[in-house]
PDB file of C-alpha atoms in Angstrom:
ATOM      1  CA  UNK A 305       8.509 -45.753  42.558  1.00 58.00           C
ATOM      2  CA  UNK A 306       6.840 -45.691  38.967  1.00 56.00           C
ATOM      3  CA  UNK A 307       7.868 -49.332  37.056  1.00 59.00           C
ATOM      4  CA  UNK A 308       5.668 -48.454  34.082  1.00 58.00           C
ATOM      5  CA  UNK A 309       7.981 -48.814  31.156  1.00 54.00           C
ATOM      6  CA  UNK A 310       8.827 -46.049  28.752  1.00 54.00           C
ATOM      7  CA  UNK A 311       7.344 -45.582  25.706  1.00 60.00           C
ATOM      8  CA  UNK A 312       9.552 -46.653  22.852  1.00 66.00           C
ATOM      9  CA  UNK A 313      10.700 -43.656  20.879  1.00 75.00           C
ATOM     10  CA  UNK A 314       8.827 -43.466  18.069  1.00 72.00           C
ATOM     11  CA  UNK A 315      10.370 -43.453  14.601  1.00 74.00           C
ATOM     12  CA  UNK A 316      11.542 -40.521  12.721  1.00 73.00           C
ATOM     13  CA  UNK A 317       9.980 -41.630   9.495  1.00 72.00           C
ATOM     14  CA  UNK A 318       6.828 -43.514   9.925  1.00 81.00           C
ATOM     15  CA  UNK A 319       5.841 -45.944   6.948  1.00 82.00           C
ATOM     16  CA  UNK A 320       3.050 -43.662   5.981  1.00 83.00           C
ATOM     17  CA  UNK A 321       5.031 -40.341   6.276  1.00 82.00           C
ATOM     18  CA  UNK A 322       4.063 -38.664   3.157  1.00 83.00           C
ATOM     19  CA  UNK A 323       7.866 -37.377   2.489  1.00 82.00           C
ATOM     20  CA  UNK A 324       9.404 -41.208   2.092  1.00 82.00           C
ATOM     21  CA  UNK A 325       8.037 -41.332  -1.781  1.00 81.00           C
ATOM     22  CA  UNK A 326       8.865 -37.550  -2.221  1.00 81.00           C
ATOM     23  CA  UNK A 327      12.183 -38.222  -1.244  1.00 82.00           C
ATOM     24  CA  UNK A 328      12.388 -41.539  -3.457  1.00 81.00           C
ATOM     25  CA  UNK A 329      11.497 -39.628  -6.421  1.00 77.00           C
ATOM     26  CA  UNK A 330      13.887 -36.675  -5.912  1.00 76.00           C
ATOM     27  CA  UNK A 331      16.823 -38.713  -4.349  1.00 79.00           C
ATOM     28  CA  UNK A 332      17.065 -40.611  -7.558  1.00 85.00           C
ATOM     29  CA  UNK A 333      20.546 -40.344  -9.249  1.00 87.00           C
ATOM     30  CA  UNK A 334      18.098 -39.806 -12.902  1.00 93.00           C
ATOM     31  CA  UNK A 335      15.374 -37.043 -10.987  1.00 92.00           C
ATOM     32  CA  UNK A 336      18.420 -35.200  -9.168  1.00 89.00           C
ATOM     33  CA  UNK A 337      20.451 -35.051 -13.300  1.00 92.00           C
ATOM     34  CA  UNK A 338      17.427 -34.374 -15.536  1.00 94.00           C
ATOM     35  CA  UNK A 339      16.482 -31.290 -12.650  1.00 92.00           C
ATOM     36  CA  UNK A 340      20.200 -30.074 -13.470  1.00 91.00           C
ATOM     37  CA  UNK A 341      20.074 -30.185 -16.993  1.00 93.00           C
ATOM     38  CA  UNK A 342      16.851 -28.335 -17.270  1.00 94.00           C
ATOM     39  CA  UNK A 343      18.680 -25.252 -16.307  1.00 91.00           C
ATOM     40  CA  UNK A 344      16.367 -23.404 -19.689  1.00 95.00           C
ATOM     41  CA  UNK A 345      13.528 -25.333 -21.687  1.00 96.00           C
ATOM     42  CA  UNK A 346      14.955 -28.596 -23.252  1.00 97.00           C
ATOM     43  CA  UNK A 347      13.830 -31.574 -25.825  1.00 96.00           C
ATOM     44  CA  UNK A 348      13.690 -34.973 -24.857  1.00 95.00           C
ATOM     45  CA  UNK A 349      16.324 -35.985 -27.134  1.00 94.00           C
ATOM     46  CA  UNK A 350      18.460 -33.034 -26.113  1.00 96.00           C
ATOM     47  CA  UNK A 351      18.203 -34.237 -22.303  1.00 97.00           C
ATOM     48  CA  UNK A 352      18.914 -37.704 -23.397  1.00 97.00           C
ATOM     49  CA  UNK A 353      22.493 -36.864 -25.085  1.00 97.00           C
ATOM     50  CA  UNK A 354      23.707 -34.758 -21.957  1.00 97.00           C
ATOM     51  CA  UNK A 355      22.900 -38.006 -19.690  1.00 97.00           C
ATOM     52  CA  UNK A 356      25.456 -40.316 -21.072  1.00 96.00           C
ATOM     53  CA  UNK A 357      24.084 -43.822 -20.248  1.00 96.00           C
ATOM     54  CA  UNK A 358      20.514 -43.003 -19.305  1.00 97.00           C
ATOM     55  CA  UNK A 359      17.944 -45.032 -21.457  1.00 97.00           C
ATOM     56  CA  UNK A 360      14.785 -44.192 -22.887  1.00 96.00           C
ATOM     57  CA  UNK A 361      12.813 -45.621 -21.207  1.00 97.00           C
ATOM     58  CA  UNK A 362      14.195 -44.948 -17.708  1.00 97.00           C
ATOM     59  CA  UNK A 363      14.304 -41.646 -19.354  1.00 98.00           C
ATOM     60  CA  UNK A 364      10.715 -41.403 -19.863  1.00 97.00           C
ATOM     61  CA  UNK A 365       9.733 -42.892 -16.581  1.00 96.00           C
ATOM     62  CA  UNK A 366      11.734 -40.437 -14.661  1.00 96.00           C
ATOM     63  CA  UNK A 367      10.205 -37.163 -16.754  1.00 97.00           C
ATOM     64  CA  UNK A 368       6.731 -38.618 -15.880  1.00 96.00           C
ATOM     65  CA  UNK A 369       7.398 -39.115 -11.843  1.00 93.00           C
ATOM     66  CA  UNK A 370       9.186 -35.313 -11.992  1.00 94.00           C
ATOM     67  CA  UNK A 371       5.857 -34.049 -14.015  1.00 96.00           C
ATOM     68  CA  UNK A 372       3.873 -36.324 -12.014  1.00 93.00           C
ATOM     69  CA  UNK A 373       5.390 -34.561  -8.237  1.00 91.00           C
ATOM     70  CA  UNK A 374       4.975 -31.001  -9.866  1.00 94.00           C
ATOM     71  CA  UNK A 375       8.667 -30.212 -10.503  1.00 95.00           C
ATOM     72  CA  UNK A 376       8.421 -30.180 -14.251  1.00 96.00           C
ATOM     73  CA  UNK A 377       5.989 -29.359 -17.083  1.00 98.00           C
ATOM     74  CA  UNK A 378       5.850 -30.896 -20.175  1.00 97.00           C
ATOM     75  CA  UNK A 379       5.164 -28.722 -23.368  1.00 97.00           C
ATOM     76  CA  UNK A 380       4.147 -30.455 -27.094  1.00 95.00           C
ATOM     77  CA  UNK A 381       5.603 -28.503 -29.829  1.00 93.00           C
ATOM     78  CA  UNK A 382       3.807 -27.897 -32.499  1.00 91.00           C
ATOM     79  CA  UNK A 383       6.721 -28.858 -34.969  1.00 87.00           C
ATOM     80  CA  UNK A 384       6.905 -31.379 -38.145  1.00 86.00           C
ATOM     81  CA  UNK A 385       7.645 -34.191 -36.336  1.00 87.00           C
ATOM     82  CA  UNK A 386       6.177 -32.982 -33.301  1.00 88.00           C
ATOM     83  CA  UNK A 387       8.215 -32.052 -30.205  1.00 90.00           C
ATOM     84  CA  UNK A 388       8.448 -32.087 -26.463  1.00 94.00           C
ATOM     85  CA  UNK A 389      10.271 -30.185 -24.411  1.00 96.00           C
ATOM     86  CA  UNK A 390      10.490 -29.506 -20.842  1.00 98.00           C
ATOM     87  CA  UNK A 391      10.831 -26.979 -18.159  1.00 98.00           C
ATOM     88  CA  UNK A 392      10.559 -26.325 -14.511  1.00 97.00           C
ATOM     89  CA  UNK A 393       7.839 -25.422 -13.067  1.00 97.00           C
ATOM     90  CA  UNK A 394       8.010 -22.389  -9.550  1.00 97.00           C
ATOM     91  CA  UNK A 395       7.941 -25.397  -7.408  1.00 95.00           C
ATOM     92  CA  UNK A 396      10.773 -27.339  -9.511  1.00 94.00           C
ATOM     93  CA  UNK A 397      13.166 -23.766  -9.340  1.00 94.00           C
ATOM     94  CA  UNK A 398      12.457 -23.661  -5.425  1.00 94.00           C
ATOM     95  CA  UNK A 399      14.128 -27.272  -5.791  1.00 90.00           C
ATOM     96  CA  UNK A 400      17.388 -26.390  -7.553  1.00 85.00           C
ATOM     97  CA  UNK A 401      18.856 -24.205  -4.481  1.00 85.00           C
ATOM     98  CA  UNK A 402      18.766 -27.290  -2.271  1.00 88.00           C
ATOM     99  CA  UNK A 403      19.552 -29.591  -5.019  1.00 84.00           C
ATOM    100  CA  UNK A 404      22.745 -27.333  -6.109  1.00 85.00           C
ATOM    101  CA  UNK A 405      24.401 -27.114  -2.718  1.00 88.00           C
ATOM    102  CA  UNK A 406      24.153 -31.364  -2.812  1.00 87.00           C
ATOM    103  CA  UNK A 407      25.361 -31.164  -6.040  1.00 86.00           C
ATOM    104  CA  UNK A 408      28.502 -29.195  -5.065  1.00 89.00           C
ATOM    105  CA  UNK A 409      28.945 -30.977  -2.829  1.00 91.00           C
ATOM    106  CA  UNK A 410      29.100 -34.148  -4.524  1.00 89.00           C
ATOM    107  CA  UNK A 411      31.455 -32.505  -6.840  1.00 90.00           C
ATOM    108  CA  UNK A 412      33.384 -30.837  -4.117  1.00 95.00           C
ATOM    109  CA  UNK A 413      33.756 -33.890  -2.195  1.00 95.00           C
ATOM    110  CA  UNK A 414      33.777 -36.331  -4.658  1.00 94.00           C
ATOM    111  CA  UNK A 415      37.896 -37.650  -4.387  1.00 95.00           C
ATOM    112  CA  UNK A 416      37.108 -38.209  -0.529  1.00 97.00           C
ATOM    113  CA  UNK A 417      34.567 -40.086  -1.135  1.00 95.00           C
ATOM    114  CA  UNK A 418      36.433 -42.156  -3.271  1.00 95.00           C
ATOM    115  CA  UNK A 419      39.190 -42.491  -1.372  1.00 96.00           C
ATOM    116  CA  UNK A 420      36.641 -43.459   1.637  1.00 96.00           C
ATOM    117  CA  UNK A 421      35.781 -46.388  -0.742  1.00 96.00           C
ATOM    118  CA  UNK A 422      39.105 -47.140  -1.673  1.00 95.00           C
ATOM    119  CA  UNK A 423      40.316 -47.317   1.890  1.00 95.00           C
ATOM    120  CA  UNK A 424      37.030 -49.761   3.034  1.00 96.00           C
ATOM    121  CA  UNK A 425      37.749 -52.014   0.128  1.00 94.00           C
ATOM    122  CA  UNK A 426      40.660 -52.638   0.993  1.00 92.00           C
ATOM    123  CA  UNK A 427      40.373 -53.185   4.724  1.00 91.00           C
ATOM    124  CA  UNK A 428      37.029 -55.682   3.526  1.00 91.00           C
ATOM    125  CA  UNK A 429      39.453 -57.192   1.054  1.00 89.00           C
ATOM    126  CA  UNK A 430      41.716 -58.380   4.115  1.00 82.00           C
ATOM    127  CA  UNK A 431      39.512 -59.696   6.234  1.00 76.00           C
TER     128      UNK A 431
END
């Protein structure tokens, strides 16, 4: 009879596994909005009025990591002031499919959800 323990399972997600920070930066409610707004080349400013809360410097920070993984591009304009705008990049479009069915999803499910929270609140509220 064998009495040599089993190995403990080993984690799914190890500390070092190189997708944790990938998914950090792409999970983030700011990364996951500014990828659906640039649906065409936009300005900083113009990205900044279509996220309604969003500040600029959390703005800024969030462009950089998205430029930073590859997902976007950055472009100066050669205007008077001068411009940026940005844009996805191939591997930033091979994002959006994924990142649209989530998005529907959210959107599809989002009075559920809600109602989830409602219900647990409640029940928490109670106890």
């Amino acid at each position: 009879m064998d009495t040599t323990p089993a190995p403990a399972e080993a984690p799914r997600f190890s500390a070092d596994c190189p997708s944790r920070p990938i998914l950090d930066q792409v999970a983030d409610k700011w990364s996951m909005m500014v990828m659906e707004v640039l649906e065409r080349p936009t300005r900083f400013n113009e990205i900044k009025r279509q996220l309604d809360g969003v500040t600029q410097r959390v703005l800024t920070q969030t462009l950089r990591r998205l430029e930073r993984n590859g997902l976007i591009r950055r472009r100066v304009l050669e205007t008077s002031p001068i411009g940026v705008e940005y844009s996805l990049t191939p591997l930033g479009e091979s994002f959006r499919g994924p990142f649209i069915g989530l998005l529907n999803w959210t959107i599809e499910h989002s009075g559920e959800v809600v109602a989830a929270q409602h219900e647990y609140d409640e029940r928490s509220s109670a106890r």
